[in-house]
Amino acid sequence: MAEFDLIARYFTRPTNEAADLGIGDDAALLRVSDGCQLAISADMSVAGTHFFPETPAFDIGWKTMAVNVSDMAAMGALPKWATLSLALPEVDEAWLAQFSRGLFACAERYGVALIGGDTTRGPLNIAINILGEVPVGQALRRDGARVGDDVWVSGPLGSAALWLQARLGKISLSDAEMQGLAPAMHHPQPSVALGLALRGVANSALDLSDGLLADLGHILKASQVGAVLDWARIPRAENLPDTLPLEVLQRAVLAGGDDYALCFTAPVTQRGVIQAMAADLPLPLSLIGSIVAEQGLYVRDGETMLACTATGYNHFGESQP
Ligand code: ADP
Ligand code: MG
């Protein structure tokens, strides 16, 4: 199949006026809304590093788009356009059909138009660039946390990490437990509506891709502050076996990756607004700690302080699938 036919068949959909010019020319043409800045981000998925070779193509398509959309959510931006750069070892039409279904299912769910890309032969590698809009000055950056801010997190943490631990044979979970955790791993639901609602409310925000401690650490470093969290308040995966060691659970919740929840800080005066937001969206939003002047990140578990050496996932450290 010629490259041009492949693009036409699997990656060209009506862009419903999302772009002045979409796929098919040397470049796409976009118009940015008045008063808005462009938010641009990139995320790549590589076979063997970001997903297991046997992962269904639909799931790979969904997740690759979702992790990009999540970066827009974390910025308080409205995702609008994406490009797809694809290296394929071979033209496997069954794979491409499912991959494209998953990719567009996520893109359409979040109103993202695919406006271009590149296709080449090579080891399976999927790179998406995403573009969104945010009113000038309203983006949710990492450097805005202030001493006294509450620290909030959306959604339960640790589900994807526990699924991965079990898939790697490091812990043992039943099929039913695995099925309960799998959607978090394969079909993350980026919190775009939350990101938009947090404009003008949150002082800082990011999405959790590498684990709570590592990612919140980026906010602390950029804002030159510290934080104290309360283990008991951190929302976690439910319906897990009683036999799961606490240490495994804590590691998944605090340092596991792939949650794609948002972590944000906001002044104490915004508590009521944020609680109303949780009811409106609806989305579980948990107040898990506060920003302090002394730098460092501490997690209090009752009377004891957890050692926070469990930094987030490191791409050049621990081995991956
Ligand atoms: P060029 O030779 O100028 O790089 P291509 O032949 O690579 O152009 O691409 C032709 C058109 O198809 C361009 O508009 C490009 O953005 C688009 N395109 C190529 N690959 C993809 C893809 N995987 N997904 C979406 N659009 C693509
Ligand atoms: Mg090209």
Short mmCIF file of C-alpha atoms and ligand atoms in Angstrom, two decimals:
data_model
loop_
_atom_site.label_atom_id
_atom_site.label_comp_id
_atom_site.label_asym_id
_atom_site.label_seq_id
_atom_site.Cartn_x
_atom_site.Cartn_y
_atom_site.Cartn_z
CA MET A 1 0.00 0.00 0.00
CA ALA A 2 1.38 3.41 -0.98
CA GLU A 3 2.06 5.90 1.79
CA PHE A 4 -0.48 8.30 0.33
CA ASP A 5 -3.26 5.66 0.34
CA LEU A 6 -2.38 4.69 3.89
CA ILE A 7 -2.70 8.29 5.09
CA ALA A 8 -5.96 8.76 3.19
CA ARG A 9 -7.47 5.55 4.52
CA TYR A 10 -6.42 5.61 8.16
CA PHE A 11 -5.55 9.15 9.11
CA THR A 12 -7.75 11.50 7.16
CA ARG A 13 -11.08 12.52 8.68
CA PRO A 14 -13.18 15.61 8.06
CA THR A 15 -11.64 18.30 10.23
CA ASN A 16 -14.95 20.21 10.58
CA GLU A 17 -13.42 23.62 10.11
CA ALA A 18 -11.00 23.06 12.97
CA ALA A 19 -8.20 24.11 10.62
CA ASP A 20 -8.13 26.44 7.61
CA LEU A 21 -6.18 23.68 5.87
CA GLY A 22 -5.68 20.15 7.18
CA ILE A 23 -3.97 17.02 5.87
CA GLY A 24 -2.77 16.96 2.26
CA ASP A 25 -0.59 20.00 1.68
CA ASP A 26 2.97 20.73 2.76
CA ALA A 27 1.71 22.23 5.99
CA ALA A 28 -1.57 22.74 7.79
CA LEU A 29 -2.91 26.25 8.37
CA LEU A 30 -4.40 27.15 11.74
CA ARG A 31 -6.06 30.23 13.13
CA VAL A 32 -5.61 31.00 16.80
CA SER A 33 -8.61 32.53 18.58
CA ASP A 34 -8.35 36.21 19.57
CA GLY A 35 -6.74 36.74 22.94
CA CYS A 36 -5.33 33.21 23.12
CA GLN A 37 -1.87 31.74 23.30
CA LEU A 38 -0.95 28.47 21.59
CA ALA A 39 -0.02 25.67 24.00
CA ILE A 40 2.16 23.07 22.28
CA SER A 41 3.40 19.75 23.61
CA ALA A 42 4.81 16.46 22.34
CA ASP A 43 4.73 12.90 23.65
CA MET A 44 6.13 9.82 22.01
CA SER A 45 5.20 6.14 22.46
CA VAL A 46 7.85 3.56 21.65
CA ALA A 47 7.15 -0.19 21.45
CA GLY A 48 8.88 -1.99 24.32
CA THR A 49 9.34 1.21 26.32
CA HIS A 50 5.82 2.61 26.63
CA PHE A 51 3.71 -0.42 25.80
CA PHE A 52 4.03 -4.18 25.57
CA PRO A 53 4.25 -5.57 22.03
CA GLU A 54 0.99 -7.51 22.57
CA THR A 55 -1.00 -4.41 23.59
CA PRO A 56 -4.09 -4.12 21.36
CA ALA A 57 -3.57 -1.48 18.67
CA PHE A 58 -6.80 0.30 19.70
CA ASP A 59 -5.37 0.83 23.19
CA ILE A 60 -2.06 2.12 21.82
CA GLY A 61 -3.94 4.61 19.65
CA TRP A 62 -6.16 5.78 22.50
CA LYS A 63 -3.37 6.13 25.02
CA THR A 64 -0.89 7.90 22.74
CA MET A 65 -3.49 10.56 22.02
CA ALA A 66 -4.68 10.64 25.65
CA VAL A 67 -1.26 11.35 27.15
CA ASN A 68 -0.93 14.31 24.80
CA VAL A 69 -4.41 15.60 25.63
CA SER A 70 -3.48 15.26 29.29
CA ASP A 71 -0.65 17.77 28.83
CA MET A 72 -3.17 20.29 27.50
CA ALA A 73 -5.44 19.61 30.48
CA ALA A 74 -2.54 20.17 32.85
CA MET A 75 -1.83 23.52 31.20
CA GLY A 76 -5.44 24.68 31.42
CA ALA A 77 -5.50 24.68 27.61
CA LEU A 78 -8.30 23.58 25.29
CA PRO A 79 -6.83 20.85 23.05
CA LYS A 80 -7.58 21.52 19.37
CA TRP A 81 -5.10 20.11 16.86
CA ALA A 82 -2.58 17.28 16.64
CA THR A 83 0.00 15.89 14.25
CA LEU A 84 1.01 12.23 14.12
CA SER A 85 4.49 11.05 13.16
CA LEU A 86 4.50 7.34 12.69
CA ALA A 87 7.33 4.87 12.07
CA LEU A 88 5.92 1.46 11.09
CA PRO A 89 7.95 -1.74 10.69
CA GLU A 90 5.46 -2.93 8.04
CA VAL A 91 2.06 -2.02 6.66
CA ASP A 92 -0.23 -4.22 8.76
CA GLU A 93 -3.71 -3.08 7.77
CA ALA A 94 -5.52 -4.86 10.61
CA TRP A 95 -3.20 -3.16 13.10
CA LEU A 96 -3.53 0.23 11.41
CA ALA A 97 -7.33 0.03 11.36
CA GLN A 98 -7.50 -0.64 15.11
CA PHE A 99 -4.79 1.88 15.94
CA SER A 100 -6.57 4.57 13.96
CA ARG A 101 -9.92 3.70 15.62
CA GLY A 102 -8.38 4.12 19.09
CA LEU A 103 -6.56 7.29 18.16
CA PHE A 104 -9.67 8.93 16.70
CA ALA A 105 -11.93 7.68 19.49
CA CYS A 106 -9.81 9.68 21.91
CA ALA A 107 -9.29 12.64 19.55
CA GLU A 108 -13.02 12.97 18.90
CA ARG A 109 -13.89 12.54 22.57
CA TYR A 110 -11.73 15.60 23.32
CA GLY A 111 -12.42 17.62 20.15
CA VAL A 112 -8.94 17.26 18.68
CA ALA A 113 -8.51 17.38 14.87
CA LEU A 114 -5.62 15.48 13.26
CA ILE A 115 -4.12 18.05 10.90
CA GLY A 116 -0.94 16.43 9.64
CA GLY A 117 1.98 14.18 10.32
CA ASP A 118 4.63 12.03 8.76
CA THR A 119 4.77 8.32 7.93
CA THR A 120 7.92 6.31 7.50
CA ARG A 121 9.28 2.77 7.78
CA GLY A 122 11.14 1.84 10.98
CA PRO A 123 10.76 0.29 14.43
CA LEU A 124 7.26 1.07 15.76
CA ASN A 125 7.32 4.60 17.11
CA ILE A 126 4.39 6.96 17.50
CA ALA A 127 5.01 10.65 18.07
CA ILE A 128 2.18 13.11 18.54
CA ASN A 129 2.40 16.85 18.71
CA ILE A 130 -0.63 18.50 20.24
CA LEU A 131 -1.69 22.12 20.07
CA GLY A 132 -4.28 23.89 22.17
CA GLU A 133 -5.44 27.35 23.12
CA VAL A 134 -5.41 29.20 26.39
CA PRO A 135 -6.29 32.85 27.03
CA VAL A 136 -3.09 34.90 27.35
CA GLY A 137 -1.74 34.74 30.91
CA GLN A 138 -4.20 32.09 32.17
CA ALA A 139 -2.14 28.93 31.64
CA LEU A 140 -1.64 26.68 34.67
CA ARG A 141 2.10 26.68 35.07
CA ARG A 142 4.40 24.77 37.43
CA ASP A 143 6.02 27.82 38.97
CA GLY A 144 3.02 29.42 40.67
CA ALA A 145 2.66 27.45 43.93
CA ARG A 146 2.64 29.68 47.03
CA VAL A 147 3.37 28.90 50.68
CA GLY A 148 0.08 28.02 52.38
CA ASP A 149 -1.55 26.65 49.20
CA ASP A 150 -3.56 23.45 49.45
CA VAL A 151 -2.29 20.54 47.36
CA TRP A 152 -5.06 18.73 45.45
CA VAL A 153 -5.18 15.67 43.27
CA SER A 154 -7.91 14.35 40.95
CA GLY A 155 -8.81 10.71 40.73
CA PRO A 156 -7.44 7.62 42.47
CA LEU A 157 -3.71 6.99 42.10
CA GLY A 158 -1.72 3.80 41.64
CA SER A 159 -4.07 1.72 39.48
CA ALA A 160 -1.92 1.68 36.34
CA ALA A 161 1.26 1.06 38.35
CA LEU A 162 -0.31 -1.91 40.15
CA TRP A 163 -1.51 -3.34 36.83
CA LEU A 164 2.06 -3.04 35.53
CA GLN A 165 3.57 -4.65 38.65
CA ALA A 166 1.24 -7.61 38.23
CA ARG A 167 1.87 -7.83 34.47
CA LEU A 168 5.62 -7.98 35.21
CA GLY A 169 4.98 -10.78 37.73
CA LYS A 170 6.17 -8.74 40.72
CA ILE A 171 2.86 -9.01 42.55
CA SER A 172 -0.01 -11.41 42.18
CA LEU A 173 -3.53 -10.17 41.39
CA SER A 174 -6.65 -12.06 40.33
CA ASP A 175 -8.06 -11.71 36.81
CA ALA A 176 -10.94 -9.67 38.22
CA GLU A 177 -8.53 -7.34 40.01
CA MET A 178 -6.49 -6.95 36.83
CA GLN A 179 -9.64 -6.15 34.87
CA GLY A 180 -10.52 -3.49 37.41
CA LEU A 181 -7.12 -1.82 36.98
CA ALA A 182 -6.72 -2.24 33.21
CA PRO A 183 -8.78 0.81 32.11
CA ALA A 184 -6.45 3.08 34.10
CA MET A 185 -3.51 1.62 32.20
CA HIS A 186 -4.99 1.49 28.71
CA HIS A 187 -7.73 4.10 28.57
CA PRO A 188 -6.69 7.07 30.69
CA GLN A 189 -9.27 9.85 30.67
CA PRO A 190 -7.47 13.20 30.62
CA SER A 191 -9.05 15.85 32.85
CA VAL A 192 -9.58 18.57 30.25
CA ALA A 193 -12.75 19.99 31.84
CA LEU A 194 -10.96 20.21 35.17
CA GLY A 195 -7.97 22.02 33.63
CA LEU A 196 -10.30 24.59 32.07
CA ALA A 197 -12.23 25.06 35.33
CA LEU A 198 -8.99 25.59 37.26
CA ARG A 199 -8.02 28.68 35.26
CA GLY A 200 -7.96 31.58 37.68
CA VAL A 201 -8.45 29.18 40.62
CA ALA A 202 -5.27 27.08 40.84
CA ASN A 203 -1.84 28.64 41.32
CA SER A 204 -0.02 25.72 39.69
CA ALA A 205 -0.84 22.39 38.06
CA LEU A 206 0.60 19.41 36.19
CA ASP A 207 -0.52 15.96 35.14
CA LEU A 208 0.79 12.85 36.87
CA SER A 209 2.70 10.76 34.39
CA ASP A 210 5.79 9.76 36.36
CA GLY A 211 4.29 9.45 39.85
CA LEU A 212 2.99 11.86 42.49
CA LEU A 213 6.29 12.45 44.30
CA ALA A 214 8.33 13.04 41.16
CA ASP A 215 5.73 15.18 39.45
CA LEU A 216 4.78 17.28 42.46
CA GLY A 217 8.54 17.64 42.91
CA HIS A 218 8.59 19.58 39.60
CA ILE A 219 6.07 22.08 40.97
CA LEU A 220 8.04 22.42 44.21
CA LYS A 221 11.30 23.00 42.38
CA ALA A 222 9.85 25.47 39.89
CA SER A 223 8.04 27.35 42.68
CA GLN A 224 10.92 27.06 45.19
CA VAL A 225 8.72 25.71 47.98
CA GLY A 226 8.17 22.42 49.82
CA ALA A 227 5.11 20.31 50.62
CA VAL A 228 3.76 18.06 53.36
CA LEU A 229 1.22 15.43 52.25
CA ASP A 230 -1.05 13.23 54.34
CA TRP A 231 -0.94 9.56 53.23
CA ALA A 232 -4.43 8.86 54.58
CA ARG A 233 -5.96 11.53 52.30
CA ILE A 234 -4.33 10.44 49.06
CA PRO A 235 -7.01 8.69 46.96
CA ARG A 236 -5.95 5.24 45.80
CA ALA A 237 -7.02 2.31 43.68
CA GLU A 238 -9.95 0.44 45.24
CA ASN A 239 -10.93 -3.22 45.56
CA LEU A 240 -7.38 -4.43 46.05
CA PRO A 241 -6.66 -7.66 47.94
CA ASP A 242 -6.06 -7.31 51.71
CA THR A 243 -2.89 -9.32 51.20
CA LEU A 244 -1.27 -6.57 49.14
CA PRO A 245 1.69 -5.32 51.18
CA LEU A 246 1.32 -1.71 52.31
CA GLU A 247 4.76 -0.98 50.91
CA VAL A 248 3.66 -2.09 47.42
CA LEU A 249 0.53 0.05 47.62
CA GLN A 250 2.46 3.08 48.84
CA ARG A 251 5.02 2.73 46.10
CA ALA A 252 2.30 2.50 43.44
CA VAL A 253 0.31 5.45 44.81
CA LEU A 254 3.28 7.71 45.54
CA ALA A 255 5.79 6.75 42.88
CA GLY A 256 3.89 4.74 40.25
CA GLY A 257 3.48 6.31 36.85
CA ASP A 258 0.75 6.61 34.26
CA ASP A 259 -2.03 8.06 36.42
CA TYR A 260 -2.83 11.07 34.22
CA ALA A 261 -4.71 12.68 37.08
CA LEU A 262 -4.04 16.37 37.70
CA CYS A 263 -2.15 17.59 40.74
CA PHE A 264 -2.63 21.27 41.52
CA THR A 265 -2.15 23.83 44.24
CA ALA A 266 -4.66 26.54 45.15
CA PRO A 267 -5.12 29.11 47.89
CA VAL A 268 -7.09 27.91 50.92
CA THR A 269 -9.73 30.53 50.03
CA GLN A 270 -10.61 28.48 46.91
CA ARG A 271 -11.66 25.34 48.81
CA GLY A 272 -15.38 25.97 48.39
CA VAL A 273 -14.98 26.71 44.68
CA ILE A 274 -12.98 23.52 44.17
CA GLN A 275 -15.45 21.38 46.12
CA ALA A 276 -18.29 22.79 44.00
CA MET A 277 -16.21 22.04 40.90
CA ALA A 278 -15.82 18.40 42.03
CA ALA A 279 -19.60 18.08 42.33
CA ASP A 280 -20.23 19.81 38.98
CA LEU A 281 -17.80 17.95 36.76
CA PRO A 282 -18.28 15.42 38.53
CA LEU A 283 -14.79 14.29 39.46
CA PRO A 284 -13.24 13.18 42.73
CA LEU A 285 -10.94 15.97 43.94
CA SER A 286 -8.95 15.31 47.11
CA LEU A 287 -7.12 17.77 49.31
CA ILE A 288 -3.95 15.86 50.16
CA GLY A 289 -1.61 18.34 51.83
CA SER A 290 -0.16 21.81 51.81
CA ILE A 291 2.69 23.89 50.47
CA VAL A 292 5.29 24.95 53.02
CA ALA A 293 8.27 27.31 52.90
CA GLU A 294 10.87 24.72 53.81
CA GLN A 295 11.95 22.93 50.63
CA GLY A 296 11.49 19.17 50.38
CA LEU A 297 8.57 16.77 50.09
CA TYR A 298 7.24 14.86 53.09
CA VAL A 299 4.40 12.38 53.44
CA ARG A 300 2.92 12.02 56.92
CA ASP A 301 1.44 8.62 57.81
CA GLY A 302 -0.14 9.06 61.23
CA GLU A 303 2.69 9.93 63.57
CA THR A 304 5.47 8.89 61.19
CA MET A 305 6.98 10.62 58.18
CA LEU A 306 7.42 8.36 55.16
CA ALA A 307 10.84 8.37 53.61
CA CYS A 308 10.37 10.04 50.27
CA THR A 309 13.31 8.46 48.56
CA ALA A 310 10.79 6.68 46.35
CA THR A 311 11.20 9.18 43.58
CA GLY A 312 9.18 8.75 40.45
CA TYR A 313 9.74 6.50 37.56
CA ASN A 314 13.10 6.93 35.85
CA HIS A 315 13.36 6.09 32.16
CA PHE A 316 17.07 5.44 32.41
CA GLY A 317 16.91 3.43 35.64
CA GLU A 318 14.54 0.56 36.29
CA SER A 319 13.98 -1.80 33.40
CA GLN A 320 10.71 -1.50 31.53
CA PRO A 321 8.40 -3.95 29.77
P1 ADP B 1 5.90 15.74 2.69
O1 ADP B 1 6.54 14.89 1.65
O2 ADP B 1 5.68 17.16 2.31
O3 ADP B 1 6.50 15.56 4.03
P2 ADP B 1 3.97 13.71 3.16
O4 ADP B 1 3.83 12.94 1.89
O5 ADP B 1 4.86 13.17 4.21
O6 ADP B 1 4.39 15.20 2.79
O7 ADP B 1 2.54 13.95 3.78
C1 ADP B 1 1.47 14.34 2.97
C2 ADP B 1 0.39 14.90 3.84
O8 ADP B 1 -0.09 13.89 4.72
C3 ADP B 1 0.87 16.05 4.73
O9 ADP B 1 -0.20 16.97 4.83
C4 ADP B 1 1.12 15.40 6.04
O10 ADP B 1 0.93 16.30 7.12
C5 ADP B 1 0.08 14.27 6.05
N1 ADP B 1 0.49 13.09 6.83
C6 ADP B 1 1.55 12.27 6.59
N2 ADP B 1 1.59 11.25 7.46
C7 ADP B 1 0.54 11.43 8.30
C8 ADP B 1 0.03 10.73 9.45
N3 ADP B 1 0.62 9.63 9.94
N4 ADP B 1 -1.06 11.23 10.04
C9 ADP B 1 -1.65 12.34 9.59
N5 ADP B 1 -1.26 13.04 8.53
C10 ADP B 1 -0.17 12.60 7.90
MG MG B 2 6.58 13.74 5.16
#
